[in-house]
XYZ file of C-alpha atoms in Angstrom:
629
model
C -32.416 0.748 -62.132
C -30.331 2.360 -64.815
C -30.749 6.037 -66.082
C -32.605 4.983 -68.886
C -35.017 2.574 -67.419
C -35.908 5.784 -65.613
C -37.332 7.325 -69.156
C -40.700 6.594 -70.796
C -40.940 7.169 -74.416
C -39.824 10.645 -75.910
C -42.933 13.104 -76.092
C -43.785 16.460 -77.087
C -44.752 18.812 -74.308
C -48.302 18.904 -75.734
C -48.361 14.988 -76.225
C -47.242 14.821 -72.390
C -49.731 17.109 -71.260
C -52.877 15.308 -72.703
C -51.196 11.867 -71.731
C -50.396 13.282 -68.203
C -54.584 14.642 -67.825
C -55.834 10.998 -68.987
C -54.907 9.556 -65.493
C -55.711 11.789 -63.167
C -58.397 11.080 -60.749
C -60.285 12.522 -58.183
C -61.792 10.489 -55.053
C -64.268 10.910 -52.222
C -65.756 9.077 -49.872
C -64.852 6.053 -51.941
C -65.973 6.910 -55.085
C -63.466 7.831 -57.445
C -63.938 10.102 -60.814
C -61.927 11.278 -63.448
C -60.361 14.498 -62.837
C -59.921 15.781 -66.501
C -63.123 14.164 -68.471
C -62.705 15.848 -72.021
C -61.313 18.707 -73.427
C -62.818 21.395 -75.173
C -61.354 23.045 -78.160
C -60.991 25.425 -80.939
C -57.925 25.390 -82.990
C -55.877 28.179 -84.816
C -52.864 29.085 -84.696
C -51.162 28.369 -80.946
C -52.514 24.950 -80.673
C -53.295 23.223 -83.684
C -50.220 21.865 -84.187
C -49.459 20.964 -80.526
C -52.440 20.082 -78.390
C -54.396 19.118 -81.438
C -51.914 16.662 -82.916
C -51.622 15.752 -79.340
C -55.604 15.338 -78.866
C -55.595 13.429 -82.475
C -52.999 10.811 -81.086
C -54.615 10.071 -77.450
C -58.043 10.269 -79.112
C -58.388 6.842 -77.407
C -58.288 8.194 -73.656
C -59.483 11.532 -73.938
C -62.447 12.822 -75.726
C -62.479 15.870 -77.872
C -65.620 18.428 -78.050
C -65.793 20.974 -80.896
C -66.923 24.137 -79.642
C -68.005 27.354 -81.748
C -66.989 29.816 -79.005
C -64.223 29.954 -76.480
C -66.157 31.722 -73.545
C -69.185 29.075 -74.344
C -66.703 26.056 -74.071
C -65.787 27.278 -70.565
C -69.495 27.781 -69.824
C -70.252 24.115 -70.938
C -67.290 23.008 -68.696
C -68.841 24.956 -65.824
C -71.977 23.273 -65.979
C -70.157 19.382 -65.970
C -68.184 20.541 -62.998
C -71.307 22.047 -60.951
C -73.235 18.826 -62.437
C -70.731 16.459 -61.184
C -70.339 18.227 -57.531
C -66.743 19.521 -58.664
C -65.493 16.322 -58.660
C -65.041 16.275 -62.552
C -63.845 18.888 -64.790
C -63.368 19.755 -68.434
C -60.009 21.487 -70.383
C -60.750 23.696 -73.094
C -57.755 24.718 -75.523
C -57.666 27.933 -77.974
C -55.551 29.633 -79.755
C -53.350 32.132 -79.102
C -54.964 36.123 -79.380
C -58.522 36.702 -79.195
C -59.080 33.217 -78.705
C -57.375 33.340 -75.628
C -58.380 36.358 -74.499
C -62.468 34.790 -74.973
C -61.821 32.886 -72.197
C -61.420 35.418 -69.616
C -65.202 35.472 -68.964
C -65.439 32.274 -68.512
C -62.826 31.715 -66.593
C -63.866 35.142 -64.349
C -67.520 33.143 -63.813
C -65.465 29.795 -63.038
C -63.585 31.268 -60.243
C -65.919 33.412 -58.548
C -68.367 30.366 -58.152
C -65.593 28.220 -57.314
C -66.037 25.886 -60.072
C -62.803 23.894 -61.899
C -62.224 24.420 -65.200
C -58.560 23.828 -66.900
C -57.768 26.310 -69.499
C -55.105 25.319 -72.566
C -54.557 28.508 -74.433
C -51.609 28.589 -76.816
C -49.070 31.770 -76.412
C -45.992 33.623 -78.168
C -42.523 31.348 -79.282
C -40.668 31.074 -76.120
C -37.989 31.689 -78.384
C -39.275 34.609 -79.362
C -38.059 33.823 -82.783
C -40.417 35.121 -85.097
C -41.607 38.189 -83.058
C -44.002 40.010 -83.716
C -45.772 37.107 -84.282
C -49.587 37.172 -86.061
C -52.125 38.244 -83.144
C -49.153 38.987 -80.599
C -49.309 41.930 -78.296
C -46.254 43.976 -77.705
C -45.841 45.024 -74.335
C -43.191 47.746 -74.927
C -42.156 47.917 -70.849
C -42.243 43.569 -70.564
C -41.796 41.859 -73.249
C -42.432 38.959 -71.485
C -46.554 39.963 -71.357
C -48.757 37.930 -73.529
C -52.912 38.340 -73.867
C -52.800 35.466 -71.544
C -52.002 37.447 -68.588
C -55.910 39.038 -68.611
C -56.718 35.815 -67.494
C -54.223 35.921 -64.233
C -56.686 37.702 -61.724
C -59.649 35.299 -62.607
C -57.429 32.519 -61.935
C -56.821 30.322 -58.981
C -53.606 29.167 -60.499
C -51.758 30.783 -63.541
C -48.181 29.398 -65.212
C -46.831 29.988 -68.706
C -44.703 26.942 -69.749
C -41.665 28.325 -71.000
C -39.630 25.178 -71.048
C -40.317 21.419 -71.074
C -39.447 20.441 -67.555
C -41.669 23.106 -66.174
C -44.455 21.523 -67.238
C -44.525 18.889 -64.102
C -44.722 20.498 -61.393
C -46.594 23.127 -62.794
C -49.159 20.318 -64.358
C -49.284 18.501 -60.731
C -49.894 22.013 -58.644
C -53.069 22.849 -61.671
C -54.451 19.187 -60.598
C -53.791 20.266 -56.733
C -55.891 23.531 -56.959
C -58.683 21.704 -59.482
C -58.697 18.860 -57.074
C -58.993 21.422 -53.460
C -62.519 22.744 -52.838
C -61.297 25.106 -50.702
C -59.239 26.476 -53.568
C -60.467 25.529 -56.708
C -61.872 27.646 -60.303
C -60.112 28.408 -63.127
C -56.671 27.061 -63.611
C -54.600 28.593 -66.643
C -51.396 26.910 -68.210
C -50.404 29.144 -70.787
C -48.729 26.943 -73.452
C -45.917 29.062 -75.850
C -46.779 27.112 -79.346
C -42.946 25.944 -79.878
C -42.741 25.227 -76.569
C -46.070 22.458 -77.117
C -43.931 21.093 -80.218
C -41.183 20.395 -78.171
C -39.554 16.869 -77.229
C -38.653 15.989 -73.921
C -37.431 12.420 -71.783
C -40.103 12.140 -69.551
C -39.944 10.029 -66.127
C -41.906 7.180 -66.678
C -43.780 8.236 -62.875
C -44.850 11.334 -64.922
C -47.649 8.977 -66.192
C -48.977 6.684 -63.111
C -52.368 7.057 -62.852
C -52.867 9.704 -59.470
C -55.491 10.168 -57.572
C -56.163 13.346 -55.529
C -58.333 12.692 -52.429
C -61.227 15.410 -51.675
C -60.655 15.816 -48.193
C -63.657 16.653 -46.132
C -61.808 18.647 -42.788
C -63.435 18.181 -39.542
C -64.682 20.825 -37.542
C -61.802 22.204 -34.836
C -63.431 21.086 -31.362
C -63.089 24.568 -29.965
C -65.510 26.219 -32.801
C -67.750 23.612 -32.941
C -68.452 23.959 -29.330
C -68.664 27.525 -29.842
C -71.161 27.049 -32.281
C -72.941 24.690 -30.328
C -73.606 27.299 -27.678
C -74.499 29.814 -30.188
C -77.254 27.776 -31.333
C -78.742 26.587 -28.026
C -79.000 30.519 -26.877
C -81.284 31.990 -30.229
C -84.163 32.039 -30.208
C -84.955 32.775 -33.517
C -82.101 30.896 -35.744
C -81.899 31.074 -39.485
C -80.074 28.566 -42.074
C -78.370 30.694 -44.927
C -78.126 27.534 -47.136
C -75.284 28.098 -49.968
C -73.583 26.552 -53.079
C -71.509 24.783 -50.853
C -74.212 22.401 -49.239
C -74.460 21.011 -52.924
C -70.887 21.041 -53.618
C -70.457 18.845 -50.414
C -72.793 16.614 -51.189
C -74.456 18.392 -47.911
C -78.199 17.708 -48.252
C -79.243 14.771 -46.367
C -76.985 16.063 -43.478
C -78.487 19.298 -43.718
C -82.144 17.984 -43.732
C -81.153 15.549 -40.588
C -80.262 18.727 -38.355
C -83.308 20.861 -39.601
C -85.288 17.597 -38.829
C -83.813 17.545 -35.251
C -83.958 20.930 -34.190
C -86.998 22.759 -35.960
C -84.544 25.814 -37.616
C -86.064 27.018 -40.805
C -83.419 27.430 -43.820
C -83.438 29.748 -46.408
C -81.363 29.404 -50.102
C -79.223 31.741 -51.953
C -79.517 31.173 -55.891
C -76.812 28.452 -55.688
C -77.893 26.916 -52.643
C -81.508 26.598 -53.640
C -82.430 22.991 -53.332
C -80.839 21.913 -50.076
C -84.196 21.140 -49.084
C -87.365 20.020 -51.487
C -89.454 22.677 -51.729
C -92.160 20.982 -49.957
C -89.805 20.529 -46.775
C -91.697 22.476 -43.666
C -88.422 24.096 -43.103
C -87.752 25.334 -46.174
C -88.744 28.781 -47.040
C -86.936 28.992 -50.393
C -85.014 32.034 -51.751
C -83.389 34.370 -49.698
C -82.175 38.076 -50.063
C -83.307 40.709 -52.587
C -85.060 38.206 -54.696
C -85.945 36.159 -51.769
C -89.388 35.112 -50.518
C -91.709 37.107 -48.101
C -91.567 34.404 -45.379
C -87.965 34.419 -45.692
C -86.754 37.622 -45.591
C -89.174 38.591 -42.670
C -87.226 35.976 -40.547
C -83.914 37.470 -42.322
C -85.022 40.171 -40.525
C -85.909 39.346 -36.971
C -83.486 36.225 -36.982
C -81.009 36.657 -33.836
C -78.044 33.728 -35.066
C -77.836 33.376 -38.845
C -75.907 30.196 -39.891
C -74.530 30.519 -43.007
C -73.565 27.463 -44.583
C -71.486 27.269 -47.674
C -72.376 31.023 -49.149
C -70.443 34.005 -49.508
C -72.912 36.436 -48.314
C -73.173 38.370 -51.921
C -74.988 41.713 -51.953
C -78.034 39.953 -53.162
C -78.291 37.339 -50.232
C -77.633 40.422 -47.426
C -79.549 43.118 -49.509
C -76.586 45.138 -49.458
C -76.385 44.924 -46.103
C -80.112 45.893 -45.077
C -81.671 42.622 -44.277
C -80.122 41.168 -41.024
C -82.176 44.178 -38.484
C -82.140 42.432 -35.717
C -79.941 44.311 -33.152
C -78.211 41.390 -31.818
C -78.045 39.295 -34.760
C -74.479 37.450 -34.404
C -73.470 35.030 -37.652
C -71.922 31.768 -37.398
C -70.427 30.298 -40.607
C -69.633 26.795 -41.782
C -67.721 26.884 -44.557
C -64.531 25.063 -45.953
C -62.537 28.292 -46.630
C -61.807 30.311 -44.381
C -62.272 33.270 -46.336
C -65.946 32.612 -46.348
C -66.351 31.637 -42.870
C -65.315 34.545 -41.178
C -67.420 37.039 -43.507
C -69.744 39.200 -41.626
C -67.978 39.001 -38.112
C -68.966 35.675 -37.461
C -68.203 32.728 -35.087
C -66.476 30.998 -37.867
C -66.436 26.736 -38.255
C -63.922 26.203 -41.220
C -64.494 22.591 -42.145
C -66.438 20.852 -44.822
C -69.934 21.744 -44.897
C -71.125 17.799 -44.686
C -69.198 16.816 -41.934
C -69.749 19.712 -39.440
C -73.484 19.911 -40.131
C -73.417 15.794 -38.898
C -71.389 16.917 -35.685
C -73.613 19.735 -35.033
C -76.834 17.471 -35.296
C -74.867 14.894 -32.905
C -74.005 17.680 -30.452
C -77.606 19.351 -30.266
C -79.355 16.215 -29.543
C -82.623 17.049 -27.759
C -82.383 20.870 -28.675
C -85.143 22.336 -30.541
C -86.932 25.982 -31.699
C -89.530 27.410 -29.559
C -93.165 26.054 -31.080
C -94.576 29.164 -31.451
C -91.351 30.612 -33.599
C -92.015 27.050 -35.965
C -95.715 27.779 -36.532
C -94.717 31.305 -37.801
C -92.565 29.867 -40.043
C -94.954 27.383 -41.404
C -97.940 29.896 -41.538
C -95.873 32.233 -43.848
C -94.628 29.437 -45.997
C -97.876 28.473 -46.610
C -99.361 32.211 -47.524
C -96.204 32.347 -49.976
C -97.200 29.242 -51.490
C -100.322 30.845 -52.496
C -98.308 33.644 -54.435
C -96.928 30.929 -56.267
C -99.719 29.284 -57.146
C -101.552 32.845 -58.148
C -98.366 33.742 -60.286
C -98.156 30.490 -61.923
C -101.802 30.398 -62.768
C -103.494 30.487 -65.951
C -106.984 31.580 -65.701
C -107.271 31.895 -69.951
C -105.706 28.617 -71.421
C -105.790 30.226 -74.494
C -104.354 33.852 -74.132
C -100.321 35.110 -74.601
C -98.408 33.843 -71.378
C -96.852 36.042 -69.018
C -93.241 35.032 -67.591
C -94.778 33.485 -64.467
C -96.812 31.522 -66.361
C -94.078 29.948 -68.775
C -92.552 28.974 -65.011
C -95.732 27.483 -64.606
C -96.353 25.500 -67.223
C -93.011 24.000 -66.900
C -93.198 23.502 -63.033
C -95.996 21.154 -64.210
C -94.035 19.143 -66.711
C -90.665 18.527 -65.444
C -89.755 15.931 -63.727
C -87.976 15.454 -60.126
C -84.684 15.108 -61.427
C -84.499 17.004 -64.608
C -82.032 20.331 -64.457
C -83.274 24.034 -65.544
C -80.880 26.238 -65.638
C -80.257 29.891 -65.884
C -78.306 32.497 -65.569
C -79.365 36.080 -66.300
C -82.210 38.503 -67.141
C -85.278 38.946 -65.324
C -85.660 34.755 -65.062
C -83.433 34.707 -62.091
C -85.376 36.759 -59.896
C -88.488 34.956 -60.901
C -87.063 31.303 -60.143
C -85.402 32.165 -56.701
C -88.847 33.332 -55.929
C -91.140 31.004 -57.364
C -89.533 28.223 -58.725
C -90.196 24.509 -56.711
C -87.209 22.401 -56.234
C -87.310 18.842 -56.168
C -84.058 17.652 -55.995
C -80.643 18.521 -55.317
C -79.524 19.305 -58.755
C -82.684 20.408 -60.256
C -82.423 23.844 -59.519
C -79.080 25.225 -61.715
C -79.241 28.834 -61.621
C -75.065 30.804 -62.100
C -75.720 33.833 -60.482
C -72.027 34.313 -59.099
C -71.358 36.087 -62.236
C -74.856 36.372 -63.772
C -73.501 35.557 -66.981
C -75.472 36.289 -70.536
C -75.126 33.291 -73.043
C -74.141 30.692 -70.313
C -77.508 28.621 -70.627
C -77.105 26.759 -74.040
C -73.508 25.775 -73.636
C -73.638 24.808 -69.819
C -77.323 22.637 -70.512
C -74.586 21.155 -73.148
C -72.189 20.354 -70.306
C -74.857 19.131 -67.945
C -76.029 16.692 -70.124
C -72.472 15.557 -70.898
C -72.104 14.935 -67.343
C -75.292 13.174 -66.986
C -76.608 11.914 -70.382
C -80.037 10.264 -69.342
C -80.943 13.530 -67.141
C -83.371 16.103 -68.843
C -81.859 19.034 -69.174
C -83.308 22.678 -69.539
C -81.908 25.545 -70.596
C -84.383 28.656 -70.004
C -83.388 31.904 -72.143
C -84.378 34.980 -72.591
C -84.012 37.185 -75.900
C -81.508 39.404 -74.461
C -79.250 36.039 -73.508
C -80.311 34.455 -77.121
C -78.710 37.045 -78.771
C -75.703 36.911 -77.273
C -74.497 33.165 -77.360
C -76.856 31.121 -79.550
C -73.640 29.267 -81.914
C -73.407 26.456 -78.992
C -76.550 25.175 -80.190
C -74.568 23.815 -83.296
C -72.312 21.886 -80.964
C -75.689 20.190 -78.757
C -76.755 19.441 -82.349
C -73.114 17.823 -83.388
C -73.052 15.877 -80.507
C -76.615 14.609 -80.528
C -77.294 15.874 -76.557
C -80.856 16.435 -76.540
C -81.371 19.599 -74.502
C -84.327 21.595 -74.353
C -84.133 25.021 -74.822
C -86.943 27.357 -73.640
C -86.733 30.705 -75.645
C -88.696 33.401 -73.889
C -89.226 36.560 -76.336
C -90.387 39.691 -74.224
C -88.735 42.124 -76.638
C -85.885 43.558 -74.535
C -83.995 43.219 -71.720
C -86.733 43.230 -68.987
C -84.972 43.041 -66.026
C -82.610 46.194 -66.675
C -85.596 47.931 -68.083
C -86.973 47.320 -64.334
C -84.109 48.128 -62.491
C -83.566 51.638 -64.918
C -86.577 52.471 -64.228
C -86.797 52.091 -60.479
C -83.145 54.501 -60.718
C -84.788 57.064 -62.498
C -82.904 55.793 -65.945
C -86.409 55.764 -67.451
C -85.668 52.403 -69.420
C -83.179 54.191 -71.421
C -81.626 51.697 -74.027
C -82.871 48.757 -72.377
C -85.930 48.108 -75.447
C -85.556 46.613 -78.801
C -87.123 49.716 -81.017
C -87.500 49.459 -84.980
C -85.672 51.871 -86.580
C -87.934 53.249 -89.260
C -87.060 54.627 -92.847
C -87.208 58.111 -91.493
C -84.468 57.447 -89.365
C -87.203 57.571 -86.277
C -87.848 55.020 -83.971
C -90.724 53.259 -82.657
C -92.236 51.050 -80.443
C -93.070 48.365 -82.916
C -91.466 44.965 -81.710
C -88.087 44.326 -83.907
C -88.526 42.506 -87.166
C -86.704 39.066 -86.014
C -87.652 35.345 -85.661
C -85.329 33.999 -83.123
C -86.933 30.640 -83.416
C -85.961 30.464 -87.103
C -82.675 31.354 -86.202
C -82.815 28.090 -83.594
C -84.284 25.887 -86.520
C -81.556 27.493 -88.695
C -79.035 26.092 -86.314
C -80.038 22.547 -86.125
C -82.953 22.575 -83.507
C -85.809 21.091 -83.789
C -88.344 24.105 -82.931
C -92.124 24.459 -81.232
C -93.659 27.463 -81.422
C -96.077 28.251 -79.058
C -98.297 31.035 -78.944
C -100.595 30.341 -75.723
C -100.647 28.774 -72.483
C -102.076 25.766 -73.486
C -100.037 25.000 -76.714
C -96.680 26.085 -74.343
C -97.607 23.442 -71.873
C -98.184 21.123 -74.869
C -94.980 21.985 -76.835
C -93.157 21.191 -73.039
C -94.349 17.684 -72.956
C -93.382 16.920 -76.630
C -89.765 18.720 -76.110
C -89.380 16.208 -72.882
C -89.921 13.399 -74.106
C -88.143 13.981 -77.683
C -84.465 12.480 -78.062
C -83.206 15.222 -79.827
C -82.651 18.981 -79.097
C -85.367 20.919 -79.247
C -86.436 24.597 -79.223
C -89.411 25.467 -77.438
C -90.133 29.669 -78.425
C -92.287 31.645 -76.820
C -93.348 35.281 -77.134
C -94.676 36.803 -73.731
C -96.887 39.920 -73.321
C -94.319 43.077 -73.800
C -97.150 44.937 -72.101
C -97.403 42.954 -68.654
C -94.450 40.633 -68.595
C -94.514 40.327 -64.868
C -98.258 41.066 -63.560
C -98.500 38.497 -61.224
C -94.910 38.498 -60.265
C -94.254 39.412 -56.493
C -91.994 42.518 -56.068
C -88.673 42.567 -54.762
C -88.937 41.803 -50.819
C -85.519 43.637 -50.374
C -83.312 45.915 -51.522
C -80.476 46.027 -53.471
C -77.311 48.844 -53.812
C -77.193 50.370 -57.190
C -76.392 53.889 -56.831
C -78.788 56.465 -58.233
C -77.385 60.189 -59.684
C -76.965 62.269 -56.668
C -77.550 65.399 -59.044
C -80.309 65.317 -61.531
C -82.587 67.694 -63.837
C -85.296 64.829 -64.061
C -87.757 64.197 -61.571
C -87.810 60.320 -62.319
C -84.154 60.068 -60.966
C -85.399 62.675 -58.148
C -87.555 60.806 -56.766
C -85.407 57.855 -56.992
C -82.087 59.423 -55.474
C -84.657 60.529 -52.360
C -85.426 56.886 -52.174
C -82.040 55.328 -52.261
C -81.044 57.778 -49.142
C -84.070 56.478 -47.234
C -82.890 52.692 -47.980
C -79.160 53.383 -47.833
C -79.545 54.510 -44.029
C -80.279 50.874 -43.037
C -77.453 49.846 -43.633
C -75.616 47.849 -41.250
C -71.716 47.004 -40.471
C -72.007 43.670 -38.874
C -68.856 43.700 -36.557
């Protein structure tokens, strides 16, 4: 083979980048999917003339999405990762300056829930020929330091292209860490604009189509034998069930075991849904906005077997809910930075896989009966809360929060997705909210994110276009990212947006005032001529701002017409806004309280007796704390 032969047509870095994505592939367990689906973008100056001339000429194998925001294009490609089990992924290209620098949230919530996401922004001339450069930042001490570099520590993989031939095997290790789900989030190639222009002689093997396999590691003999003998000595065993039983495609497997042995299992937000709701075993959400049922077994459990979580502060309670005095952990997880959280007996391996060999090796094993009707006689008393929180007992009055859960719990079907983010929601759906199936229940509470409902309901239903697909908001999250509604409206995905108006942000009113903040700055007050303010609701009409935007709107002012404005939204084809306004006087009256707590520090020193009070309290719940070692 001569030299040349060796050479595929002469490309631009940019053109050699998008041609480079279109053929990469993930697969597992036999099925294979594309690895780089569609790439988001906004152009300016950094990237118009090289990704987008190189997006305009491979139009034909891969799609372009217009976005209005940079941080909501990361959120949408978020949502088709979780959606397709992180299997799939999106790129989203910006500009160079603050477009660039609006993906670091984003790209901060991609990583820390270990979702893919490729990230394209443009960056300074590698020449540095026309420096200072419009939007540059001039790093007196390194003048090799771009805006880009914000988005190294949210990461998992960060290289700025500075010459042609970098680009492959920096392109190859991005795919690598997309591709690992031991290692994967954010991935940043920062892409110098003259550098995208550039030509280059490409090796034709540049361009094969390559496929990365998903491996799914076996558990090490030794640990799982370990854990074997951990199980078979509690007596009162707990599943911590985690993002990572969905990720793995874990649910069946997990459901087998629980099946065999009797042990009850308990969800974190992103691992709600590993069981149906109306599983025996499962006692739904876990932690400071976890179930009564649940957390009393958090409690007095004596082995808790984590699978797939990270143990956040909201799962543990800040380290106040595991009491027992010899509760031991054991942790299945596929990092190892995971498994080994919390002292535990650690099983690094993927979650599917070991939870099959566990169920193989405890054949015959099973909880004590008395220990299972416990279980089953608090999951039914919870059920009860739900159904008194969810109830309506005036069809025709203003709806409180629970209620709005209610009415939709009744109209959604098994396999739609609702999804949420941030607020007081959260708390409300890890409580209440019944999962049917394994993807229903899409709730990013990694980051907690305000504004990542609308775009990621728009990447959802990308990923799976004949799926209903909610996106539940609250004002406070309205306000901040509503612009991606143009884009559902562009692209003709019919999402379903429920707006809830309560008039503020509810839950850090409830959290300031149980810190002794008093709700400071946490209300929407009018402003009156006199310069005073007062508690009349703010003059705004969110839902004409939807309508204003493209959405078809429903306004709905009761329970009954909420319920009624639900079905219609379903079953239209087009997106549609469903507002409405809750009682700013009892938003939460039949919600249960929190049945844990949570660590946010109250002011040791204080002149007001609210905080007083609430500074004696923290001390009383701050001493149960535990170092699990």
């Amino acid at each position: 083979m001569s030299h040349s032969s060796r050479r595929t047509s002469r490309l631009t870095v940019a053109q050699a980048l998008v041609r480079f994505l279109s053929v990469q592939y993930t697969e597992r367990d036999g099925v294979r999917h594309r690895l780089i689906a569609g790439t988001w973008g906004i152009f300016g100056h950094g990237n118009v003339a090289g990704i987008g001339q190189a997006l305009l000429e491979y139009g034909d194998v891969m799609p372009y999405h217009q976005g209005r925001n940079e941080q909501a294009m990361v959120h949408a490609a978020v949502g088709h990762a979780r959606q397709l089990d992180r299997l799939s992924a999106q790129a989203v290209t910006t500009s160079i300056g603050p477009g660039a620098t609006n993906l670091v949230t984003g790209a901060a919530l991609a990583t820390i829930n270990r979702l893919p996401v490729l990230l394209l922004p443009g960056d300074y001339f590698a020449s540095h020929a026309p420096d200072p450069l419009l939007q540059q930042l001039e790093h007196p001490a390194a003048f090799d330091t771009s805006v880009n570099d914000t988005l190294r520590p949210v990461s998992r993989y960060f290289d700025r292209i500075t010459r042609p031939e970098a680009l492959i095997p920096s392109a190859l290790n991005a795919m690598r860490v997309l591709a690992d789900p031991a290692e994967t989030g954010a991935v940043t190639l920062a892409l110098p604009q003259d550098v995208q222009a550039e030509a280059f002689d490409w090796p034709r093997e540049f361009f094969a189509e390559r496929v990365w396999r998903v491996r799914r590691p076996a558990p090490d003999p030794v640990e799982l034998a370990e854990a074997v003998r951990a199980v078979r000595a509690a007596e009162r065993p707990l599943i911590v069930a985690g993002g990572g039983v969905h990720h793995s495609g874990a649910e069946e497997a997990l459901r087998a075991l629980v099946d065999a042995t009797g042990i009850p299992v308990a969800s974190t937000q992103a691992g709600k849904g590993s069981l149906r709701h109306d599983h025996p075993a499962d006692l739904g959400g876990i932690g400071h906005t976890g179930t009564a049922v649940a957390d009393h077994l958090a409690r007095t459990a004596d082995l808790v077997i984590g699978v797939g979580t990270r143990y956040t502060d909201f799962t543990t309670a800040s380290g106040t809910l595991f009491q027992h005095p010899g509760v031991r952990f054991l942790n299945l997880n596929i990092t190892g930075f995971d498994a080994h959280k919390l002292a535990a007996r650690a099983v690094v391996a993927d979650a599917r896989t070991v939870l099959e060999a566990l169920t193989e090796a405890l054949a015959g094993h099973r909880v004590d009966p008395a220990y299972e009707a416990g279980y089953l006689a608090g999951k039914e008393r919870w059920e009860r809360v739900v159904e008194a929180a969810y109830r309506a007992e005036d069809e025709d009055a203003v709806p409180t929060q629970t209620q709005v859960l209610g009415a939709l719990d009744a109209v959604v079907g098994d396999e739609d997705v609702v999804i949420n983010a941030a607020g007081s929601l959260p708390g409300d759906l890890h409580k209440l909210w019944r999962a049917r199936s394994r993807r229903q229940y899409h709730l990013e509470y990694g980051y907690s994110c305000m504004g990542y409902e609308i775009p990621a309901a728009i990447g959802v239903q990308q990923a799976a276009p004949d799926t209903v697909v909610w996106a539940l908001v609250g004002d406070g999250t309205y306000l901040m990212m509503p612009t991606e509604i143009v884009t559902a409206v562009q692209e003709g995905l019919p999402v379903k947006l429920v707006l809830v108006q309560n008039h503020g942000y509810a839950s850090i009113g409830g959290l300031s005032e149980s810190v002794g903040a008093e709700r400071f700055g946490t209300a929407y007050r009018y402003r009156a001529p006199d310069g005073t303010f007062t508690g009349a609701p703010l003059p705004v009409d969110l839902a004409a701002n939807a309508a204003s935007l493209g959405m078809e709107v429903l306004r709905a002012r009761t329970v009954r017409e909420l319920r009624e404005a639900l079905v219609t939204a379903r079953a239209s084809g087009r997106p549609v806004c469903v507002h409405v306004e809750t009682d700013p006087g009892r938003p939460h009256p039949a919600a249960p309280g929190a049945e844990a707590w949570w660590d946010v520090p109250v002011a040791e020193t204080a002149t007001r007796e609210a905080a007083v009070r609430a500074r004696a309290d923290y001390d009383r719940q701050v001493a149960g704390r535990r170092h699990h070692l």
